[in-house]
Amino acid sequence: MNRLADRREFLRQAFGAGLACVSGVLTTGVARTAEPADGGVLRAGTAQVDITPQKFPVLVCGGFLSRSASSVSDPVFARCLVLDDGTKKLVLMVADVIAIPFLIQEEVKAAASKATGIPTENMMISATHTHAGGSVLSGLGTKADPEYTKFLPG
């Protein structure tokens, strides 16, 4: 049994399935925006903020053992998409961390709402679930990094 070949085949199939899902979503989304029922316009805006840890070493979550990073291999980001159909604005945010604790989500949404006027119930925050970003929650053998946890919402 060739484990590398099996892993590559799994990744190829998973990528194909994921691409099919994304294609279905994008096709549906484009069809809806191309012919809006009410003749309105869908506006979209994006932003990206570098959330790469600035102080080292930084705890890195995942892997069942506590570990830390002493330098940056690749930057990590928080990205945002805002959709506005003229009647409602929606905010979709994603951060390159393993997971985002509820209290940090609420803090970020409150600050974003105050700055934009968009209600927090129209906001969703998610994580890419990277095992290479700073740790903002305790779990899987790693505690939250106190310095990075303070840095992230800012």
PDB file of C-alpha atoms in Angstrom:
ATOM      1  CA  MET A   1       0.000   0.000   0.000  1.00  0.00           C
ATOM      2  CA  ASN A   2       1.445   3.359  -1.062  1.00  0.00           C
ATOM      3  CA  ARG A   3       0.269   5.896   1.536  1.00  0.00           C
ATOM      4  CA  LEU A   4       1.503   8.881  -0.480  1.00  0.00           C
ATOM      5  CA  ALA A   5      -0.445   7.782  -3.574  1.00  0.00           C
ATOM      6  CA  ASP A   6      -3.547   7.117  -1.440  1.00  0.00           C
ATOM      7  CA  ARG A   7      -3.257  10.586   0.130  1.00  0.00           C
ATOM      8  CA  ARG A   8      -2.851  12.225  -3.279  1.00  0.00           C
ATOM      9  CA  GLU A   9      -5.881  10.362  -4.642  1.00  0.00           C
ATOM     10  CA  PHE A  10      -7.942  11.382  -1.621  1.00  0.00           C
ATOM     11  CA  LEU A  11      -6.891  15.034  -2.028  1.00  0.00           C
ATOM     12  CA  ARG A  12      -7.625  14.924  -5.773  1.00  0.00           C
ATOM     13  CA  GLN A  13     -11.129  13.561  -5.162  1.00  0.00           C
ATOM     14  CA  ALA A  14     -11.788  15.954  -2.276  1.00  0.00           C
ATOM     15  CA  PHE A  15     -10.620  18.897  -4.395  1.00  0.00           C
ATOM     16  CA  GLY A  16     -12.872  17.784  -7.256  1.00  0.00           C
ATOM     17  CA  ALA A  17     -15.887  17.478  -4.952  1.00  0.00           C
ATOM     18  CA  GLY A  18     -15.160  20.854  -3.353  1.00  0.00           C
ATOM     19  CA  LEU A  19     -14.770  22.513  -6.745  1.00  0.00           C
ATOM     20  CA  ALA A  20     -18.102  21.048  -7.856  1.00  0.00           C
ATOM     21  CA  CYS A  21     -19.798  22.445  -4.729  1.00  0.00           C
ATOM     22  CA  VAL A  22     -18.251  25.879  -5.185  1.00  0.00           C
ATOM     23  CA  SER A  23     -19.150  25.896  -8.893  1.00  0.00           C
ATOM     24  CA  GLY A  24     -22.770  25.125  -8.017  1.00  0.00           C
ATOM     25  CA  VAL A  25     -22.885  27.920  -5.452  1.00  0.00           C
ATOM     26  CA  LEU A  26     -21.198  30.439  -7.752  1.00  0.00           C
ATOM     27  CA  THR A  27     -23.403  29.548 -10.711  1.00  0.00           C
ATOM     28  CA  THR A  28     -26.528  29.905  -8.587  1.00  0.00           C
ATOM     29  CA  GLY A  29     -25.293  33.168  -7.098  1.00  0.00           C
ATOM     30  CA  VAL A  30     -24.406  34.653 -10.485  1.00  0.00           C
ATOM     31  CA  ALA A  31     -27.787  33.664 -11.919  1.00  0.00           C
ATOM     32  CA  ARG A  32     -29.568  35.357  -9.029  1.00  0.00           C
ATOM     33  CA  THR A  33     -27.547  38.548  -9.241  1.00  0.00           C
ATOM     34  CA  ALA A  34     -27.781  38.725 -13.019  1.00  0.00           C
ATOM     35  CA  GLU A  35     -31.580  38.792 -12.939  1.00  0.00           C
ATOM     36  CA  PRO A  36     -32.751  40.265  -9.612  1.00  0.00           C
ATOM     37  CA  ALA A  37     -36.489  39.845  -9.062  1.00  0.00           C
ATOM     38  CA  ASP A  38     -36.996  43.452  -7.974  1.00  0.00           C
ATOM     39  CA  GLY A  39     -34.633  45.040 -10.495  1.00  0.00           C
ATOM     40  CA  GLY A  40     -32.245  46.060  -7.704  1.00  0.00           C
ATOM     41  CA  VAL A  41     -28.493  45.930  -7.614  1.00  0.00           C
ATOM     42  CA  LEU A  42     -26.318  43.722  -5.424  1.00  0.00           C
ATOM     43  CA  ARG A  43     -23.204  45.507  -4.257  1.00  0.00           C
ATOM     44  CA  ALA A  44     -20.218  43.759  -2.711  1.00  0.00           C
ATOM     45  CA  GLY A  45     -17.071  44.936  -0.988  1.00  0.00           C
ATOM     46  CA  THR A  46     -14.081  43.126   0.453  1.00  0.00           C
ATOM     47  CA  ALA A  47     -11.316  43.855   2.933  1.00  0.00           C
ATOM     48  CA  GLN A  48      -8.331  42.011   4.332  1.00  0.00           C
ATOM     49  CA  VAL A  49      -6.313  42.612   7.499  1.00  0.00           C
ATOM     50  CA  ASP A  50      -3.002  40.967   8.366  1.00  0.00           C
ATOM     51  CA  ILE A  51      -3.423  39.134  11.709  1.00  0.00           C
ATOM     52  CA  THR A  52       0.018  37.534  11.695  1.00  0.00           C
ATOM     53  CA  PRO A  53       1.354  37.323  15.270  1.00  0.00           C
ATOM     54  CA  GLN A  54       3.755  40.158  16.081  1.00  0.00           C
ATOM     55  CA  LYS A  55       5.277  38.801  19.314  1.00  0.00           C
ATOM     56  CA  PHE A  56       7.195  35.530  19.487  1.00  0.00           C
ATOM     57  CA  PRO A  57       7.193  32.828  20.528  1.00  0.00           C
ATOM     58  CA  VAL A  58       3.446  32.413  19.963  1.00  0.00           C
ATOM     59  CA  LEU A  59       1.420  29.348  20.921  1.00  0.00           C
ATOM     60  CA  VAL A  60       0.030  27.436  17.923  1.00  0.00           C
ATOM     61  CA  CYS A  61      -3.142  25.382  18.408  1.00  0.00           C
ATOM     62  CA  GLY A  62      -3.782  21.835  17.243  1.00  0.00           C
ATOM     63  CA  GLY A  63      -1.870  18.599  17.167  1.00  0.00           C
ATOM     64  CA  PHE A  64      -2.710  17.417  20.707  1.00  0.00           C
ATOM     65  CA  LEU A  65       0.591  18.722  22.094  1.00  0.00           C
ATOM     66  CA  SER A  66       1.467  22.249  23.122  1.00  0.00           C
ATOM     67  CA  ARG A  67       3.770  23.888  20.606  1.00  0.00           C
ATOM     68  CA  SER A  68       4.878  27.358  19.657  1.00  0.00           C
ATOM     69  CA  ALA A  69       6.220  29.217  16.647  1.00  0.00           C
ATOM     70  CA  SER A  70       9.268  31.468  16.824  1.00  0.00           C
ATOM     71  CA  SER A  71       8.909  33.068  13.386  1.00  0.00           C
ATOM     72  CA  VAL A  72       6.494  33.551  10.476  1.00  0.00           C
ATOM     73  CA  SER A  73       6.445  31.179   7.510  1.00  0.00           C
ATOM     74  CA  ASP A  74       3.384  32.692   5.855  1.00  0.00           C
ATOM     75  CA  PRO A  75       1.188  35.600   6.952  1.00  0.00           C
ATOM     76  CA  VAL A  76      -2.336  34.928   8.225  1.00  0.00           C
ATOM     77  CA  PHE A  77      -5.300  37.162   7.513  1.00  0.00           C
ATOM     78  CA  ALA A  78      -8.826  38.104   8.514  1.00  0.00           C
ATOM     79  CA  ARG A  79     -10.955  38.667   5.435  1.00  0.00           C
ATOM     80  CA  CYS A  80     -14.383  40.209   5.076  1.00  0.00           C
ATOM     81  CA  LEU A  81     -17.102  40.285   2.431  1.00  0.00           C
ATOM     82  CA  VAL A  82     -19.993  42.748   2.711  1.00  0.00           C
ATOM     83  CA  LEU A  83     -23.079  42.250   0.553  1.00  0.00           C
ATOM     84  CA  ASP A  84     -25.684  45.002   0.144  1.00  0.00           C
ATOM     85  CA  ASP A  85     -28.883  44.624  -1.872  1.00  0.00           C
ATOM     86  CA  GLY A  86     -30.134  48.094  -0.968  1.00  0.00           C
ATOM     87  CA  THR A  87     -32.372  46.846   1.833  1.00  0.00           C
ATOM     88  CA  LYS A  88     -30.062  44.698   3.933  1.00  0.00           C
ATOM     89  CA  LYS A  89     -26.317  44.440   4.468  1.00  0.00           C
ATOM     90  CA  LEU A  90     -24.630  41.150   5.352  1.00  0.00           C
ATOM     91  CA  VAL A  91     -21.101  40.709   6.646  1.00  0.00           C
ATOM     92  CA  LEU A  92     -19.135  37.461   6.242  1.00  0.00           C
ATOM     93  CA  MET A  93     -15.782  37.360   8.031  1.00  0.00           C
ATOM     94  CA  VAL A  94     -13.197  34.584   8.112  1.00  0.00           C
ATOM     95  CA  ALA A  95      -9.937  34.498  10.061  1.00  0.00           C
ATOM     96  CA  ASP A  96      -6.895  32.278   9.614  1.00  0.00           C
ATOM     97  CA  VAL A  97      -7.065  30.667  13.068  1.00  0.00           C
ATOM     98  CA  ILE A  98      -8.098  27.200  14.224  1.00  0.00           C
ATOM     99  CA  ALA A  99     -11.354  28.463  15.790  1.00  0.00           C
ATOM    100  CA  ILE A 100     -12.727  31.689  17.251  1.00  0.00           C
ATOM    101  CA  PRO A 101     -14.129  31.748  20.789  1.00  0.00           C
ATOM    102  CA  PHE A 102     -17.653  33.147  21.118  1.00  0.00           C
ATOM    103  CA  LEU A 103     -16.578  36.105  23.279  1.00  0.00           C
ATOM    104  CA  ILE A 104     -14.030  37.250  20.678  1.00  0.00           C
ATOM    105  CA  GLN A 105     -16.660  36.892  17.938  1.00  0.00           C
ATOM    106  CA  GLU A 106     -19.069  39.061  19.913  1.00  0.00           C
ATOM    107  CA  GLU A 107     -16.377  41.680  20.604  1.00  0.00           C
ATOM    108  CA  VAL A 108     -15.421  41.882  16.922  1.00  0.00           C
ATOM    109  CA  LYS A 109     -19.050  42.022  15.747  1.00  0.00           C
ATOM    110  CA  ALA A 110     -19.884  44.780  18.256  1.00  0.00           C
ATOM    111  CA  ALA A 111     -16.932  46.890  17.100  1.00  0.00           C
ATOM    112  CA  ALA A 112     -17.800  46.295  13.423  1.00  0.00           C
ATOM    113  CA  SER A 113     -21.441  47.183  14.037  1.00  0.00           C
ATOM    114  CA  LYS A 114     -20.471  50.385  15.825  1.00  0.00           C
ATOM    115  CA  ALA A 115     -18.171  51.381  12.953  1.00  0.00           C
ATOM    116  CA  THR A 116     -20.563  50.467  10.102  1.00  0.00           C
ATOM    117  CA  GLY A 117     -24.103  50.571  11.471  1.00  0.00           C
ATOM    118  CA  ILE A 118     -24.673  46.993  10.285  1.00  0.00           C
ATOM    119  CA  PRO A 119     -26.544  44.981  12.962  1.00  0.00           C
ATOM    120  CA  THR A 120     -24.559  42.167  14.595  1.00  0.00           C
ATOM    121  CA  GLU A 121     -27.279  39.663  13.683  1.00  0.00           C
ATOM    122  CA  ASN A 122     -26.346  40.280  10.025  1.00  0.00           C
ATOM    123  CA  MET A 123     -22.746  39.213  10.657  1.00  0.00           C
ATOM    124  CA  MET A 124     -21.096  35.809  10.591  1.00  0.00           C
ATOM    125  CA  ILE A 125     -17.559  35.048  11.697  1.00  0.00           C
ATOM    126  CA  SER A 126     -15.771  31.802  10.883  1.00  0.00           C
ATOM    127  CA  ALA A 127     -12.272  30.342  10.966  1.00  0.00           C
ATOM    128  CA  THR A 128     -10.241  28.599   8.277  1.00  0.00           C
ATOM    129  CA  HIS A 129      -9.163  26.071  10.921  1.00  0.00           C
ATOM    130  CA  THR A 130      -5.466  26.439  10.238  1.00  0.00           C
ATOM    131  CA  HIS A 131      -3.100  24.624  12.576  1.00  0.00           C
ATOM    132  CA  ALA A 132      -0.390  27.182  11.774  1.00  0.00           C
ATOM    133  CA  GLY A 133      -1.966  30.339  13.219  1.00  0.00           C
ATOM    134  CA  GLY A 134      -1.829  31.779  16.696  1.00  0.00           C
ATOM    135  CA  SER A 135      -3.887  30.074  19.393  1.00  0.00           C
ATOM    136  CA  VAL A 136      -6.923  32.056  20.577  1.00  0.00           C
ATOM    137  CA  LEU A 137      -8.598  29.218  22.455  1.00  0.00           C
ATOM    138  CA  SER A 138      -7.497  26.477  24.774  1.00  0.00           C
ATOM    139  CA  GLY A 139      -7.915  22.990  23.424  1.00  0.00           C
ATOM    140  CA  LEU A 140      -6.193  19.943  21.996  1.00  0.00           C
ATOM    141  CA  GLY A 141      -3.258  20.255  24.366  1.00  0.00           C
ATOM    142  CA  THR A 142      -2.572  23.953  23.789  1.00  0.00           C
ATOM    143  CA  LYS A 143      -3.681  26.915  25.862  1.00  0.00           C
ATOM    144  CA  ALA A 144      -4.755  30.188  24.296  1.00  0.00           C
ATOM    145  CA  ASP A 145      -1.829  32.546  23.785  1.00  0.00           C
ATOM    146  CA  PRO A 146      -2.669  35.540  26.023  1.00  0.00           C
ATOM    147  CA  GLU A 147      -0.773  38.124  23.932  1.00  0.00           C
ATOM    148  CA  TYR A 148      -2.201  36.938  20.605  1.00  0.00           C
ATOM    149  CA  THR A 149      -5.714  36.706  22.073  1.00  0.00           C
ATOM    150  CA  LYS A 150      -5.470  40.386  23.064  1.00  0.00           C
ATOM    151  CA  PHE A 151      -4.007  41.330  19.662  1.00  0.00           C
ATOM    152  CA  LEU A 152      -6.558  39.546  17.447  1.00  0.00           C
ATOM    153  CA  PRO A 153      -9.762  41.554  18.052  1.00  0.00           C
ATOM    154  CA  GLY A 154      -7.925  44.882  17.607  1.00  0.00           C
TER     155      GLY A 154
END
